PDB file of C-alpha atoms in Angstrom:
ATOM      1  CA  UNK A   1     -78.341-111.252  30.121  1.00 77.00           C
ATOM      2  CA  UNK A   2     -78.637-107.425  31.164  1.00 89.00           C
ATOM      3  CA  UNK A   3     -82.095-106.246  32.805  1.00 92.00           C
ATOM      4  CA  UNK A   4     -85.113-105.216  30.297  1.00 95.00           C
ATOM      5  CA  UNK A   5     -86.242-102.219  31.233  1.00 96.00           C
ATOM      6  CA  UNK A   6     -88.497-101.845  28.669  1.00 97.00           C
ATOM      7  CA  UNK A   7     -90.283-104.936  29.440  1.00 96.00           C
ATOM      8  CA  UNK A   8     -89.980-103.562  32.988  1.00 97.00           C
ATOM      9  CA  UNK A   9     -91.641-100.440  32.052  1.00 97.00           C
ATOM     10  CA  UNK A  10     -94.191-102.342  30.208  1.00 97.00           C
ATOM     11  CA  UNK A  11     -95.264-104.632  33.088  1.00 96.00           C
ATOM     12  CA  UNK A  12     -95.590-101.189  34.703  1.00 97.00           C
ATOM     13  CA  UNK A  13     -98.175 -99.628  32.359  1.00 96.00           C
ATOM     14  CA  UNK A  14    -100.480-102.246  32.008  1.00 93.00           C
ATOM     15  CA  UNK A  15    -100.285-102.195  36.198  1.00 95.00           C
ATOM     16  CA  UNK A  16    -101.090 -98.820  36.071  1.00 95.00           C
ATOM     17  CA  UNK A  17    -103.835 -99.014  33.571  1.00 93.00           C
ATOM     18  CA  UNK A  18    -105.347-102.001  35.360  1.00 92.00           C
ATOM     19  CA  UNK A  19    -105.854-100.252  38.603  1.00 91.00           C
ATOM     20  CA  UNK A  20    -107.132 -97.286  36.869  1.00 89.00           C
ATOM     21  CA  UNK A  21    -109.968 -99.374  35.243  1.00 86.00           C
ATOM     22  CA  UNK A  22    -108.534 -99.239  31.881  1.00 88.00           C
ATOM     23  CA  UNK A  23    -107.485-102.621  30.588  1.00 81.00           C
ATOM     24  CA  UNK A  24    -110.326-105.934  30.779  1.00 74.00           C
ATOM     25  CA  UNK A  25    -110.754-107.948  33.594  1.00 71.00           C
ATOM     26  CA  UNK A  26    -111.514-111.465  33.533  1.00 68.00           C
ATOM     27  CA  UNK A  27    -110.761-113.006  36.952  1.00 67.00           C
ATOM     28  CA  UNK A  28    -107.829-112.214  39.350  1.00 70.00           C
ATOM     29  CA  UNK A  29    -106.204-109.832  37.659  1.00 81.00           C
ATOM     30  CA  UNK A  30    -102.331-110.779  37.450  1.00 87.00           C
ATOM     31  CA  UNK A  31     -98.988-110.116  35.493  1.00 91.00           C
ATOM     32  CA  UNK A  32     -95.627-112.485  36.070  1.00 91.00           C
ATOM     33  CA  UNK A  33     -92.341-111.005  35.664  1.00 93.00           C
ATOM     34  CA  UNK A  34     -89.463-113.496  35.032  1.00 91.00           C
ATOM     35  CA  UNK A  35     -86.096-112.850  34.607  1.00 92.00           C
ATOM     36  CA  UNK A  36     -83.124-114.042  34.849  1.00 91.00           C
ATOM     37  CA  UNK A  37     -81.926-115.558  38.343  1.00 88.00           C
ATOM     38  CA  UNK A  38     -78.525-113.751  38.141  1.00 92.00           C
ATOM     39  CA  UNK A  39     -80.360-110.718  38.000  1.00 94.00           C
ATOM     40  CA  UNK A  40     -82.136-111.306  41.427  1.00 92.00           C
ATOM     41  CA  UNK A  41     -81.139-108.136  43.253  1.00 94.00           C
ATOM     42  CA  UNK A  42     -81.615-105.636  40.465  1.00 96.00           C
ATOM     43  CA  UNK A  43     -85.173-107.102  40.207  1.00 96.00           C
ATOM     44  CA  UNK A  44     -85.726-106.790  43.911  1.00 95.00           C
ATOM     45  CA  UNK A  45     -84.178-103.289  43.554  1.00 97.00           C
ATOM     46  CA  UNK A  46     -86.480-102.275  40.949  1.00 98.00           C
ATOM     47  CA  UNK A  47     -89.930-103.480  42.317  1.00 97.00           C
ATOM     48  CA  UNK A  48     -89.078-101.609  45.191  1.00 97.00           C
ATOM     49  CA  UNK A  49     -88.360 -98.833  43.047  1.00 98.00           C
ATOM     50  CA  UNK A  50     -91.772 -99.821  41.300  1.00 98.00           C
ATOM     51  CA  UNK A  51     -94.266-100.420  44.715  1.00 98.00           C
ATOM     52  CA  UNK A  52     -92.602 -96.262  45.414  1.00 98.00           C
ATOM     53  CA  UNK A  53     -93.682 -95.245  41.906  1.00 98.00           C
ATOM     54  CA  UNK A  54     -97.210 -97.063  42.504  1.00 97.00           C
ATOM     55  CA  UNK A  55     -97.836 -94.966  45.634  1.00 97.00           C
ATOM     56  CA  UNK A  56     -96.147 -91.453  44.387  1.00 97.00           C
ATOM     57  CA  UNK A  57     -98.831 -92.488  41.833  1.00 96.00           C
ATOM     58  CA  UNK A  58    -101.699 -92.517  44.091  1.00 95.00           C
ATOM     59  CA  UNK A  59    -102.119 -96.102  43.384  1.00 96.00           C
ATOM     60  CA  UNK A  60    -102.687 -98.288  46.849  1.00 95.00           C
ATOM     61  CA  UNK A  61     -99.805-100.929  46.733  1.00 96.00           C
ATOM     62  CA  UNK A  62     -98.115-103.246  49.100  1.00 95.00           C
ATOM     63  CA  UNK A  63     -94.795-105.735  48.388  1.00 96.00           C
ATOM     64  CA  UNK A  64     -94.755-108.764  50.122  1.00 94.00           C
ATOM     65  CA  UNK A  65     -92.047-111.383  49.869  1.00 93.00           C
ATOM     66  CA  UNK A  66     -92.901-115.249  49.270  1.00 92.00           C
ATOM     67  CA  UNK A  67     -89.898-116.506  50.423  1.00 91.00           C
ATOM     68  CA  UNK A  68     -90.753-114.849  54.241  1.00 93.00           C
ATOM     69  CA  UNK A  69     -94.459-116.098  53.769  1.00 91.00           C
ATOM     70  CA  UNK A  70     -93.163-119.443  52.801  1.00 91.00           C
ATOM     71  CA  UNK A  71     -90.512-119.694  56.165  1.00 92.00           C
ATOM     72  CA  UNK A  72     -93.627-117.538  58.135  1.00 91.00           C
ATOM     73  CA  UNK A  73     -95.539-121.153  56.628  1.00 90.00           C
ATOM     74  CA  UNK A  74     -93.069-123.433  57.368  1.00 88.00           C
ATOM     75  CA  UNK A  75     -92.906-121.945  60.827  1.00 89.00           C
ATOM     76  CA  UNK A  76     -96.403-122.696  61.975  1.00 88.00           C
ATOM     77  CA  UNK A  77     -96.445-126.077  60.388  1.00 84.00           C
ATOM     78  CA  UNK A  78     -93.545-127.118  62.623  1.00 84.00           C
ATOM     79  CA  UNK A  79     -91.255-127.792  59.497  1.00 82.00           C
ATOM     80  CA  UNK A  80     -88.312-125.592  61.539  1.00 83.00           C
ATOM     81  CA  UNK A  81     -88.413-127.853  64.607  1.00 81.00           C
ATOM     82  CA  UNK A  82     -85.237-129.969  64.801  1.00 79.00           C
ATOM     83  CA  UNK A  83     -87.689-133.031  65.646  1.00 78.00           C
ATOM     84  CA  UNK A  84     -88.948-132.586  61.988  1.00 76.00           C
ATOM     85  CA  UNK A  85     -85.572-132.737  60.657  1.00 70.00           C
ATOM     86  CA  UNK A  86     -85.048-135.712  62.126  1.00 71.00           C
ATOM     87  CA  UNK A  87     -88.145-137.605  60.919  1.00 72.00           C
ATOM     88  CA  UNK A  88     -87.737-135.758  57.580  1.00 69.00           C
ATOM     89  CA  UNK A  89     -84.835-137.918  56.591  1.00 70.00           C
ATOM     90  CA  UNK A  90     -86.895-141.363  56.432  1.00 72.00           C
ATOM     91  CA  UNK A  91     -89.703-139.820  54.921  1.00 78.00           C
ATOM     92  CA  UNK A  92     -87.920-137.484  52.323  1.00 77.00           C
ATOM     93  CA  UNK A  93     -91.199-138.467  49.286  1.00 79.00           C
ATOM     94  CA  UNK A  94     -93.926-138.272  51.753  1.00 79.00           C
ATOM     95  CA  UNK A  95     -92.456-134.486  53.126  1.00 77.00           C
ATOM     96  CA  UNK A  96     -91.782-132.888  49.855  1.00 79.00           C
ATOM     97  CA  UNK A  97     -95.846-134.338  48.801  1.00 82.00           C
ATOM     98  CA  UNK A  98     -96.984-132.064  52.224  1.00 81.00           C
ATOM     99  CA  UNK A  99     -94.822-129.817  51.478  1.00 82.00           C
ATOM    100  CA  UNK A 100     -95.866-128.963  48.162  1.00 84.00           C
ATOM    101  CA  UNK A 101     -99.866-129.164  49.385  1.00 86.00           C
ATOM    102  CA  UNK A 102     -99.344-126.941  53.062  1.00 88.00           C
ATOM    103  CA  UNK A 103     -97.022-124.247  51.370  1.00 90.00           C
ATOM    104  CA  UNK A 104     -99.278-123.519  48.338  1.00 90.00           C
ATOM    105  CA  UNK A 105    -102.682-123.583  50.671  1.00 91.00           C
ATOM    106  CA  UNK A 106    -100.599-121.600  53.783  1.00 91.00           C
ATOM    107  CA  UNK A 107     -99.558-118.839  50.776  1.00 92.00           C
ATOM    108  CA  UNK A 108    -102.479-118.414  49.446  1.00 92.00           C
ATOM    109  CA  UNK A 109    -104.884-118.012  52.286  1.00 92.00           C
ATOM    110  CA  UNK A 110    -102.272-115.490  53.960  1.00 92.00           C
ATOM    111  CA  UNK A 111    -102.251-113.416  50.902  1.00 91.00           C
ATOM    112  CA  UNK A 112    -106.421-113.043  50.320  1.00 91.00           C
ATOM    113  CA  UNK A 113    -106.954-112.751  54.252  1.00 92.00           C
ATOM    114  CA  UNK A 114    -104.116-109.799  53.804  1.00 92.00           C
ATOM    115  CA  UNK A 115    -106.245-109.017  50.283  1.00 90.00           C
ATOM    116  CA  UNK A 116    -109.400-109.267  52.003  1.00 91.00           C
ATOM    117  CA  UNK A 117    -111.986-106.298  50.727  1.00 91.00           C
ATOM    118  CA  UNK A 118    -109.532-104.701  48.239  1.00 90.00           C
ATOM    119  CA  UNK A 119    -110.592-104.417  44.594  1.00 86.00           C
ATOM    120  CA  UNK A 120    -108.580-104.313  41.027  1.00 84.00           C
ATOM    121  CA  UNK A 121    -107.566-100.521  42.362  1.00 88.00           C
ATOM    122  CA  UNK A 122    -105.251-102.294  44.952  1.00 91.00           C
ATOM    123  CA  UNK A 123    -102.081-103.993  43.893  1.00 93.00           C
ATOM    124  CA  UNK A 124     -99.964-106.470  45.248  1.00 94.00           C
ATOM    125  CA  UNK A 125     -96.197-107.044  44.020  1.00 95.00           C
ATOM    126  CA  UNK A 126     -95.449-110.332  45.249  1.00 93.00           C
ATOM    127  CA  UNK A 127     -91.770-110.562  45.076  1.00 93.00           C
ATOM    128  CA  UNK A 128     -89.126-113.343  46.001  1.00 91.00           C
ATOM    129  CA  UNK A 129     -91.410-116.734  44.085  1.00 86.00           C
ATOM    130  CA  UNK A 130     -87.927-118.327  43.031  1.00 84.00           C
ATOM    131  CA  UNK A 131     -87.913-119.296  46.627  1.00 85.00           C
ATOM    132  CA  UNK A 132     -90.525-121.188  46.425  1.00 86.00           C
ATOM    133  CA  UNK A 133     -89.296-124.100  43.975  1.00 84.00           C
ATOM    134  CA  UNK A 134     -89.670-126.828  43.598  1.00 83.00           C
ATOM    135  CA  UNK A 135     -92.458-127.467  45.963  1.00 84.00           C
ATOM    136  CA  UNK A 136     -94.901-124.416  45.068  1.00 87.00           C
ATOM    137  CA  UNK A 137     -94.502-122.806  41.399  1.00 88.00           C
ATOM    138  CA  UNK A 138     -96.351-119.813  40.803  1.00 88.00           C
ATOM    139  CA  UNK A 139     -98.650-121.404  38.328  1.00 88.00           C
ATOM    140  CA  UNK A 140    -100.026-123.179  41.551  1.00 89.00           C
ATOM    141  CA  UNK A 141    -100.830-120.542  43.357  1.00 88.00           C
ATOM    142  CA  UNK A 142    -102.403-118.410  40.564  1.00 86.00           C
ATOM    143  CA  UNK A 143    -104.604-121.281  40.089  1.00 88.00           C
ATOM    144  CA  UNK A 144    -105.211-121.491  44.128  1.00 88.00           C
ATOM    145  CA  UNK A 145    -106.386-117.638  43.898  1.00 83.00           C
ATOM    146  CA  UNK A 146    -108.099-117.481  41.064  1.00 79.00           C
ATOM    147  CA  UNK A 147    -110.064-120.864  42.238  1.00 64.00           C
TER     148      UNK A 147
END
């Protein structure tokens, strides 16, 4: 499957006119992008490309990557240790059920105390969610936000 760049472009306009005021706003104001997983590092390639437009554009933007929030998460929860290894094998069900929980809530509440203050002009490309599954999908932690 070869990458859509007019779906690409797309996503981009309807970023642009959202920080500009010009489309409706609801709630949280959010677009997913999904593509195909062989197709990982062109994506990555072109929302860097994108977050570059976004500023050229005047348009204050910032990329963050879920998959260094989630290790960041994992990290401070202790889930690195080797002692946690250890124990994790016993308790394989009760681990992935904590897991799941801590890494949506630790996500979330990094990404609106990094939000904190910023309005609909302000966007955020959050990049890397693949990395996430199969304890946190995305549908989680748009419902996290929004909530």
């Amino acid at each position: 499957m070869p990458w859509d760049k007019e779906r690409f472009n797309t996503l981009e306009s309807r970023i642009l006119a959202t920080v500009a005021g010009r489309r409706p706003i609801v709630d949280v104001p959010y677009y997913v992008f999904t593509y195909d997983p062989g197709l990982e590092l062109i994506c990555l390639r072109e929302f860097k490309d994108l977050h570059a437009r976004l500023r050229q554009k005047g348009v204050q933007a910032e990329c963050f990557s879920l998959a260094q929030w989630m290790i960041d998460t994992l990290e401070a929860l202790g889930c690195l240790d080797e002692s946690f290894a250890a124990s994790e094998k016993s308790n394989r069900k009760m681990v992935a059920e904590d897991l799941e929980r801590e890494l949506a809530q630790g996500i979330v509440s990094r990404l609106t105390q990094t939000l904190a203050g910023r309005d609909v002009s302000h966007c955020a490309l959050l990049i890397r969610a693949g990395s996430l599954f199969p304890f946190v999908h995305v549908s989680t932690l748009l419902s996290l936000i929004e909530g």
